[in-house]
CSV table of C-alpha atoms in Angstrom, one decimal:
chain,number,residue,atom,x,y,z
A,687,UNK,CA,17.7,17.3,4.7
A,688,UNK,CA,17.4,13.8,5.5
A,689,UNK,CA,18.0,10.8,4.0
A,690,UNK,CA,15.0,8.2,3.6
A,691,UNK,CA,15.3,4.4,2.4
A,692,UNK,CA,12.6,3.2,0.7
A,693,UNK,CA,12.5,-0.4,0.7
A,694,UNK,CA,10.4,-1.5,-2.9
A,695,UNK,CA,10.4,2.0,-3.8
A,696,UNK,CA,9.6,1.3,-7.4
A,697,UNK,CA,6.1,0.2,-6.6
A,698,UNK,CA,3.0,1.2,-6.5
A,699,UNK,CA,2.6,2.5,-3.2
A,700,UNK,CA,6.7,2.8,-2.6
A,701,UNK,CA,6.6,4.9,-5.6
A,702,UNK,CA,4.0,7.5,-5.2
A,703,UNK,CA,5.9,7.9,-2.2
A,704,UNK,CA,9.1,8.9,-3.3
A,705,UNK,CA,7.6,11.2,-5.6
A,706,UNK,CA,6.0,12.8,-2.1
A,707,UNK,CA,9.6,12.6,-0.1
A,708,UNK,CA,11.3,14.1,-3.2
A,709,UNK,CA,8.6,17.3,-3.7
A,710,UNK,CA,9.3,17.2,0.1
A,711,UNK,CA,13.3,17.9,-0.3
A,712,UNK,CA,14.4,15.1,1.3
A,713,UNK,CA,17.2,12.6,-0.6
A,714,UNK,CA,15.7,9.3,-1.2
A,715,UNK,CA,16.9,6.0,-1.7
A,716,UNK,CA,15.2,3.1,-3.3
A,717,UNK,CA,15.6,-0.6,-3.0
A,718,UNK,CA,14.2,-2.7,-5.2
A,719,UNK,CA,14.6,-5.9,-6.9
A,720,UNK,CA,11.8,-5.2,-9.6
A,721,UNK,CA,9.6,-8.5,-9.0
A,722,UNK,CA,6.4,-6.6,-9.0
A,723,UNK,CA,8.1,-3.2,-10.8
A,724,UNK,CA,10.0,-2.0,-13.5
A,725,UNK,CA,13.2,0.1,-13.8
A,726,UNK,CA,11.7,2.8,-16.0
A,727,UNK,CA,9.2,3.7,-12.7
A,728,UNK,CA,12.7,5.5,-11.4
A,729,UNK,CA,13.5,7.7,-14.6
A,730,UNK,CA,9.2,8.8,-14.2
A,731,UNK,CA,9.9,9.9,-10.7
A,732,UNK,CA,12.8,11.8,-12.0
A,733,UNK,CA,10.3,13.6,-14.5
A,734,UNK,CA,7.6,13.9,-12.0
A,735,UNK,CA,10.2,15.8,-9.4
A,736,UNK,CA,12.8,17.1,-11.5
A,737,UNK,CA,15.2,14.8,-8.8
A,738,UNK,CA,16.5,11.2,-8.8
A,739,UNK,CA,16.7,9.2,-6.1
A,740,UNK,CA,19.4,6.7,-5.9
A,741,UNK,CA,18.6,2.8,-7.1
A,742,UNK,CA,19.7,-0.5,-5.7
A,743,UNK,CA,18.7,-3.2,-7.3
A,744,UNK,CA,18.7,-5.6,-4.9
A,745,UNK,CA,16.8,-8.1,-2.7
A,746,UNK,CA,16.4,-6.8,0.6
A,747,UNK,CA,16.5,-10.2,2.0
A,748,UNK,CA,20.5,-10.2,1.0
A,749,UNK,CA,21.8,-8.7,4.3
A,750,UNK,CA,25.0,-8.3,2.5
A,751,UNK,CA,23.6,-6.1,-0.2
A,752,UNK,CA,21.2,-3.9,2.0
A,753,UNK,CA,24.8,-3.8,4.4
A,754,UNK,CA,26.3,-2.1,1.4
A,755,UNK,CA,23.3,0.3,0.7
A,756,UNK,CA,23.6,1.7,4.4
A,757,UNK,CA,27.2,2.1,4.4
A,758,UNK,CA,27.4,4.4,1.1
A,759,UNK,CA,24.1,6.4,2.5
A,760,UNK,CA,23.7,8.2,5.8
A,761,UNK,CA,19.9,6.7,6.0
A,762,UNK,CA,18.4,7.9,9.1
A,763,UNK,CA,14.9,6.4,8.5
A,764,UNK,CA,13.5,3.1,6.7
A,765,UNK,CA,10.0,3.3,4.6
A,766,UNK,CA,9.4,-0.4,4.5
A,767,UNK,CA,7.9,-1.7,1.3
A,768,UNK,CA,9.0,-4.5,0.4
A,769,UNK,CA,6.2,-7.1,0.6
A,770,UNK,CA,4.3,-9.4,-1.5
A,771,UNK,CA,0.6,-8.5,-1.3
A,772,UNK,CA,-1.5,-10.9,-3.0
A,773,UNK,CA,-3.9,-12.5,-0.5
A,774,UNK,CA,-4.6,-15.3,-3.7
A,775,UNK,CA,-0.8,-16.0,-4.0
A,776,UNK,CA,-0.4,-16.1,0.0
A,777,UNK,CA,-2.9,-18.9,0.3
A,778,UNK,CA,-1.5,-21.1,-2.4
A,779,UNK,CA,2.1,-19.8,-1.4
A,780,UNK,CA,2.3,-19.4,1.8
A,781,UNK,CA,6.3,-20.3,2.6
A,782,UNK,CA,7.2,-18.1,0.2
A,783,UNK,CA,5.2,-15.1,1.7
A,784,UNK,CA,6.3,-15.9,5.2
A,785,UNK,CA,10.2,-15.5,3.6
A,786,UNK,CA,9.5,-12.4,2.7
A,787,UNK,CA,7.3,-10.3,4.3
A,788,UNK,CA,8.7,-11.5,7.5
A,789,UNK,CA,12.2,-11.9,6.9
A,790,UNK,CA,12.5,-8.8,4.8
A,791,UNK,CA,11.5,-7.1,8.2
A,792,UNK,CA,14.1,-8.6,10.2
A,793,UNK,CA,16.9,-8.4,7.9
A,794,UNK,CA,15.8,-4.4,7.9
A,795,UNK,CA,15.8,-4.6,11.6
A,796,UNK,CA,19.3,-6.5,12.2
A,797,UNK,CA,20.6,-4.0,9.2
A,798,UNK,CA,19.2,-1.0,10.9
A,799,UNK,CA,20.9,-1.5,14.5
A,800,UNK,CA,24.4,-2.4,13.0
A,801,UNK,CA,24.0,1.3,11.4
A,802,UNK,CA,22.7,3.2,14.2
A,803,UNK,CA,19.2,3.7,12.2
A,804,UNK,CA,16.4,3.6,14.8
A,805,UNK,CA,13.1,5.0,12.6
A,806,UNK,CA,10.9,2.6,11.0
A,807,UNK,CA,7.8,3.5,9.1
A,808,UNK,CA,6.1,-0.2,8.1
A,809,UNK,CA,3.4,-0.9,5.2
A,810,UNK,CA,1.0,-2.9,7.3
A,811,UNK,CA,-2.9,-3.5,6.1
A,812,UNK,CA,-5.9,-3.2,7.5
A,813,UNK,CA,-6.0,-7.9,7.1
A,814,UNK,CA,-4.8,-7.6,10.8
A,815,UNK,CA,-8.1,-7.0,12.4
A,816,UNK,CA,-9.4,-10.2,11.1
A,817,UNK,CA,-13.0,-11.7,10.9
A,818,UNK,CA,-14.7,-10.6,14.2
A,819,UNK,CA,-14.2,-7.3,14.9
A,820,UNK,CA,-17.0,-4.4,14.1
A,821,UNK,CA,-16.8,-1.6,11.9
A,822,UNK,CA,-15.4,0.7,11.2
A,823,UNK,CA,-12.1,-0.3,12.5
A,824,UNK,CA,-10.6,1.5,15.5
A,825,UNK,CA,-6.5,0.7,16.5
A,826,UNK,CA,-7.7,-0.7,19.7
A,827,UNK,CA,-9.5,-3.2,18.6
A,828,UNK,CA,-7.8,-6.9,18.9
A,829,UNK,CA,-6.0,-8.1,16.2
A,830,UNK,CA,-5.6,-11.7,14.6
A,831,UNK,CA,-7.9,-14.3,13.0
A,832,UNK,CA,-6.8,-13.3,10.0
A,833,UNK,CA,-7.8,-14.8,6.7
A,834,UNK,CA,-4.8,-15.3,4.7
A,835,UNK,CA,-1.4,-16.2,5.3
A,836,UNK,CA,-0.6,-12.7,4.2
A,837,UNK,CA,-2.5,-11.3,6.5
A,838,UNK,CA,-0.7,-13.5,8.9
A,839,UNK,CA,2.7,-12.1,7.8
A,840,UNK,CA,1.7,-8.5,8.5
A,841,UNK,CA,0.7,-9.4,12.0
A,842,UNK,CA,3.8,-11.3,12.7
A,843,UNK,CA,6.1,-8.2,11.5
A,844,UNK,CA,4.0,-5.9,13.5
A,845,UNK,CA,4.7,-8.5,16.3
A,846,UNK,CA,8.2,-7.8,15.8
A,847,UNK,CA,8.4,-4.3,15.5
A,848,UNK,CA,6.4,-4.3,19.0
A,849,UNK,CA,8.6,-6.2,20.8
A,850,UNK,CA,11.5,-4.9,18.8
A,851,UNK,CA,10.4,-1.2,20.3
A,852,UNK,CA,10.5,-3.0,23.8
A,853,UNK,CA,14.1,-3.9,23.8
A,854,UNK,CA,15.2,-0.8,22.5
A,855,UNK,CA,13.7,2.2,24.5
A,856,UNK,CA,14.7,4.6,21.4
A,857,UNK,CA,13.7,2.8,18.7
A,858,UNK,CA,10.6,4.2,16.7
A,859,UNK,CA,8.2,2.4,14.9
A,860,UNK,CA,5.0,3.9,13.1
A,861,UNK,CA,2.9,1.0,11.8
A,862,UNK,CA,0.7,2.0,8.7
A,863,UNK,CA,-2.5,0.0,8.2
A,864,UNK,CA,-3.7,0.6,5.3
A,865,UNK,CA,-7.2,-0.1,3.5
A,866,UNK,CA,-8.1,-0.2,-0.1
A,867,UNK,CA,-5.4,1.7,-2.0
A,868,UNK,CA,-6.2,2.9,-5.6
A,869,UNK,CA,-5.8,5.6,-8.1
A,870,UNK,CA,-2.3,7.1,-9.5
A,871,UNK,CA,-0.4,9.9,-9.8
A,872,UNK,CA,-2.4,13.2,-11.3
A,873,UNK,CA,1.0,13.1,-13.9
A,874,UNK,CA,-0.6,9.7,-15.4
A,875,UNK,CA,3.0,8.4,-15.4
A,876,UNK,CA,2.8,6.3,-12.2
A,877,UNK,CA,0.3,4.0,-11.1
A,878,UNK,CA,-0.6,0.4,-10.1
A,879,UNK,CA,0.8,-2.3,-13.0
A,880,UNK,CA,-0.1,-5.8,-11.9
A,881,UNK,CA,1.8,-8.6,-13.5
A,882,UNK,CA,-0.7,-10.9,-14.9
A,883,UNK,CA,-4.4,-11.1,-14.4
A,884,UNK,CA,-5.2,-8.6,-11.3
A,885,UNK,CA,-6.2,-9.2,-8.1
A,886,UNK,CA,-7.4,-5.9,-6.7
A,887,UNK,CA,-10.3,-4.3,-8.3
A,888,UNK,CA,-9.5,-1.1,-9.7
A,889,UNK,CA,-6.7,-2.2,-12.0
A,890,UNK,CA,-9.3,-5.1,-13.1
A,891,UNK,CA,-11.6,-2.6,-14.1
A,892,UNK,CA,-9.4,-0.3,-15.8
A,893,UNK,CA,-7.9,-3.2,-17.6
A,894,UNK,CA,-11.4,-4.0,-18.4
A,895,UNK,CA,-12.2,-0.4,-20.1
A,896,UNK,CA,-9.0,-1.1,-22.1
A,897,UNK,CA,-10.3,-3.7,-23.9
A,898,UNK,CA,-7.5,-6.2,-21.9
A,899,UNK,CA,-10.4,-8.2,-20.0
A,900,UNK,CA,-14.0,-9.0,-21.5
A,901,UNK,CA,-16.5,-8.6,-18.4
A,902,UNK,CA,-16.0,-7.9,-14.5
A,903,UNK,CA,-17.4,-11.0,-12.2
A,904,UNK,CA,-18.9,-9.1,-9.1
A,905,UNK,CA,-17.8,-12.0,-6.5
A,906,UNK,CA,-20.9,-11.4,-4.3
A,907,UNK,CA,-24.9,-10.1,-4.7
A,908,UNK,CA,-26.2,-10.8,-1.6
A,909,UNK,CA,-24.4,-9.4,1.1
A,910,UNK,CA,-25.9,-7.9,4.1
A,911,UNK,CA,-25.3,-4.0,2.4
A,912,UNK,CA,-27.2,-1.5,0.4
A,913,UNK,CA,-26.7,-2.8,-3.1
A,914,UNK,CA,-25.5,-6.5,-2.6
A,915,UNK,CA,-22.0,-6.0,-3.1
A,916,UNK,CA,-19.1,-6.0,-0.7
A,917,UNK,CA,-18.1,-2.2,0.7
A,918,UNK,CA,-14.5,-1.2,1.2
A,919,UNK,CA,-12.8,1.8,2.3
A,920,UNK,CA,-10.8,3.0,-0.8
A,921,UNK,CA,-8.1,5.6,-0.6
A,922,UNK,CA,-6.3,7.1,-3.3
A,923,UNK,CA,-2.9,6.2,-3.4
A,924,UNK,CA,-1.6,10.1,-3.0
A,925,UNK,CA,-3.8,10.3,0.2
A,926,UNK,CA,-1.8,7.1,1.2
A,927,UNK,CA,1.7,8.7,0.1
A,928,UNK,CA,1.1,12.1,2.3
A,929,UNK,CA,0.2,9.4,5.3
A,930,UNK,CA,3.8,8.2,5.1
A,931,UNK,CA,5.0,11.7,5.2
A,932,UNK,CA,3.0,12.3,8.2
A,933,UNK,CA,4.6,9.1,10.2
A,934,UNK,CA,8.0,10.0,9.1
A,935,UNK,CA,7.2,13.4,10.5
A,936,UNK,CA,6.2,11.9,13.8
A,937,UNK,CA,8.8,9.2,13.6
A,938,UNK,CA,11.3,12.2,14.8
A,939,UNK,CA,10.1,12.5,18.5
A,940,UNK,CA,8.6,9.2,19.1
A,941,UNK,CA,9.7,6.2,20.7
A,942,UNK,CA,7.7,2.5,21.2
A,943,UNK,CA,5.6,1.1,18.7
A,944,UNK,CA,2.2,2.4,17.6
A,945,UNK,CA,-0.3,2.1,15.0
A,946,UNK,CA,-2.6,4.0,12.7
A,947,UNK,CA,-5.3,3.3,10.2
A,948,UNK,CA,-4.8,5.1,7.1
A,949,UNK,CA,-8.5,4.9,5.5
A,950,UNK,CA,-11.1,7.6,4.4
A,951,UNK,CA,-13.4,5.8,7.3
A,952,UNK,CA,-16.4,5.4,4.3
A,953,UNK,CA,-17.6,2.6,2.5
A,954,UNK,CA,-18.1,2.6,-1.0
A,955,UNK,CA,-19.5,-0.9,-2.3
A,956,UNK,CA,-18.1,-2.5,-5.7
A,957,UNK,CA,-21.1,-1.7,-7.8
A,958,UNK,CA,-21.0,1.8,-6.7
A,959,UNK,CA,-17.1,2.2,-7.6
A,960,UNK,CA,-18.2,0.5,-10.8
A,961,UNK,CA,-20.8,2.8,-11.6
A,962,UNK,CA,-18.2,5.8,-10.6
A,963,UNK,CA,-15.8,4.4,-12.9
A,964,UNK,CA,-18.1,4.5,-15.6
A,965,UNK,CA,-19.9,8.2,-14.8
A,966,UNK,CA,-16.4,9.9,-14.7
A,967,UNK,CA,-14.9,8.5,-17.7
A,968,UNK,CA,-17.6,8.5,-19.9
A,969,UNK,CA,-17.7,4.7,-20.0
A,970,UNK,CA,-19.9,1.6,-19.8
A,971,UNK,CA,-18.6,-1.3,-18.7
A,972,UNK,CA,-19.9,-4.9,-18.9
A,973,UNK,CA,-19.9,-6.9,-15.5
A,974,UNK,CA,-21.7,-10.0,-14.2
A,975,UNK,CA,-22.3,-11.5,-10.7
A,976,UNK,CA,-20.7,-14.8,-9.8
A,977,UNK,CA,-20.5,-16.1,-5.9
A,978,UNK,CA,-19.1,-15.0,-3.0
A,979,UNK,CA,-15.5,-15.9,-2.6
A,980,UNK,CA,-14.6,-17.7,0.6
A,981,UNK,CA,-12.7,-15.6,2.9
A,982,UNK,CA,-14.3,-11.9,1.6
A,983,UNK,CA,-16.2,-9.9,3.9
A,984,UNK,CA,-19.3,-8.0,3.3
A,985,UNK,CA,-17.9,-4.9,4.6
A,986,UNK,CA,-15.1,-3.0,6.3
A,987,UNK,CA,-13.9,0.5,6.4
A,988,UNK,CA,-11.9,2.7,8.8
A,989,UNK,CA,-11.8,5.4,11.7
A,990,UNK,CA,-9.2,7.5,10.7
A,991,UNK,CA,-9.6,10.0,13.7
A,992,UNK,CA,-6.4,8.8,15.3
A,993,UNK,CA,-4.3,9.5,12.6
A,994,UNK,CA,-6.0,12.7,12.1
A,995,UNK,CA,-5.3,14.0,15.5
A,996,UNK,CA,-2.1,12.5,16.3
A,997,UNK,CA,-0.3,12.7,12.8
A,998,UNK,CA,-2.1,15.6,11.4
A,999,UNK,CA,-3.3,14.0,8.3
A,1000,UNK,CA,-6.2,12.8,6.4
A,1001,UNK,CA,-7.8,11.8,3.3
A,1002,UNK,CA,-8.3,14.3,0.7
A,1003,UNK,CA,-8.9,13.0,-2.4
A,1004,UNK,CA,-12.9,11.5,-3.7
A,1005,UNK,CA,-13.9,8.5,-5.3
A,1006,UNK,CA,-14.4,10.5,-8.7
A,1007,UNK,CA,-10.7,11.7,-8.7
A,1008,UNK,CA,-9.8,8.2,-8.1
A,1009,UNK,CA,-11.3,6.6,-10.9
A,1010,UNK,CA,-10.1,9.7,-12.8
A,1011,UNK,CA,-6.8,9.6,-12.5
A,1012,UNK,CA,-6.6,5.6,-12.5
A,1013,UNK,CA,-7.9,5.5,-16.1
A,1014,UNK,CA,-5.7,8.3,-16.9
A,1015,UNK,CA,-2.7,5.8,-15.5
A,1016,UNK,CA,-4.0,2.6,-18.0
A,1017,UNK,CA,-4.5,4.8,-20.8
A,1018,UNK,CA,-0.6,6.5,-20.7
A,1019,UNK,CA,1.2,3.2,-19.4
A,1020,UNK,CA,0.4,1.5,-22.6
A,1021,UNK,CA,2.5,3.9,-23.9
A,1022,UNK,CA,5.6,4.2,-20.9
């Protein structure tokens, strides 16, 4: 079987998928330099699959370290991870996430080529479609105007791999735009684990139901949709792991560049995840509306349908099983 690089394997999305590649049979490698992880995620994946994949600890912006990880593994296809996701931290940050989202990607690509490794599988997000575009969200649709510098840095790598696929006729790149991700693994012993207060909902609320946070601001009341509250496509994070799968699958035969929306192509609002939350789990939660944040929209969600017919795959899981198995995560990692 194959072997697979997984560049910030140890996170949240990097992580599920190893688990997936592992159950899968093929060998997996993980770089990983642990600024938004933590070692013990690898020794978990070990118990989830009965295998271990093999962990550098290293930044995958040192060419001279990810030079060293492809010359003691026969890699024949990168999972690229590796990428600061905070559109917050991108706006007050934005150097910072230009260095690394970008230059992670070409230090992959440079890497890659001096090795011979010509299948790329890239963690993009739904950000590139920008402000003005309808919904749901189609592949076709223009890209840019988008409203963060993170967003930004996941348009300019796709950029890249684009032209990169130009001026190398068998090079393959399969770009992955995500949506909402949430939920963990059914095992409850890998999941999402900001550092600090959270940006994304789901964490919020589950750190909320904890006890770690005392009340949830709904940013938003009066948007254009059916309860007030802004709708996004959420996706459970195993649904998003079997996606990757899927692309490295293709990856095999294709050539050029191409993108799919990896999305359950419905809407579910905040104060209906929320409420949810609180029917699966038995729970009430205290929450409070506050005002729109600049920057949000009111809604967005995907069409899968290309990734269903061309790769084969989609969605699965429900809203209920995410919220199950996300407070099932933040009750065991107090404890991992």
């Amino acid at each position: 079987m194959e072997t697979v690089l997984l560049t910030g394997g140890a996170g949240y999305i990097g992580s599920h998928t190893a688990v997936a590649l592992l159950e899968a049979g093929y060998e997996t490698v993980i770089a990983d330099d642990l600024t938004n992880s933590e070692a013990g995620v690898i020794d978990r994946i070990k118990t989830i699959t009965g295998r271990s994949p093999r962990f550098y600890n290293i930044n995958v912006l040192d060419a001279a370290a990810l030079d060293r990880v492809f010359e003691e593994n026969e890699i024949s296809a990168v999972l690229h991870f590796a990428g600061f996701k905070s559109v917050a931290n991108s706006v007050k940050d934005p150097v910072g996430y230009y260095k690394n989202n970008v230059g992670t990607t070409i230090t992959l690509l440079e890497t890659m080529k001096k090795h011979g490794c010509g299948r790329f599988v890239f963690s993009s997000s739904a950000t590139v479609y920008g402000c003005n575009n309808p919904i749901p969200y189609t592949e076709a649709m223009p890209t840019g105007s988008c409203a963060s510098p993170y967003g930004w840095t996941k348009l300019v790598s796709e950029r890249i791999l684009f032209d990169a696929a130009v001026a190398d006729s068998a090079f393959s790149a399969v770009i992955l735009r995500y949506f909402n991700p949430i939920g963990a693994h059914e095992s409850g012993l890998i999941g999402e684990k900001p550092n600090g207060v959270p940006d994304n909902l789901m964490p919020y609320i589950t750190q909320l139901a904890a006890g770690k946070r005392d009340i949830l601001r709904v940013f938003g009341s009066d948007y254009p949709t059916r309860d007030g509250t802004g709708v996004r496509d959420y996706i459970h994070v195993c649904d998003l792991a079997a996606g990757h799968l899927a692309a490295l699958d293709y990856s095999r035969g294709h050539t050029g560049a191409e993108a799919f929306n990896l999305g359950t192509g419905r809407g579910v609002s905040v104060l209906e995840l929320v409420r949810a939350f609180e029917r699966v789990n038995g729970l009430s939660l205290p929450l409070e509306y506050a005002p729109r944040r600049p920057g949000d929209l009111a809604e967005y969600y995907a069409d899968a349908g290309k990734a269903e017919r061309v790769l084969g795959w989609r969605a699965e899981k429900t809203i209920d099983d995410m919220c199950r198995d996300s407070w099932r995560w933040q009750k065991n990692s107090e404890n991992l």
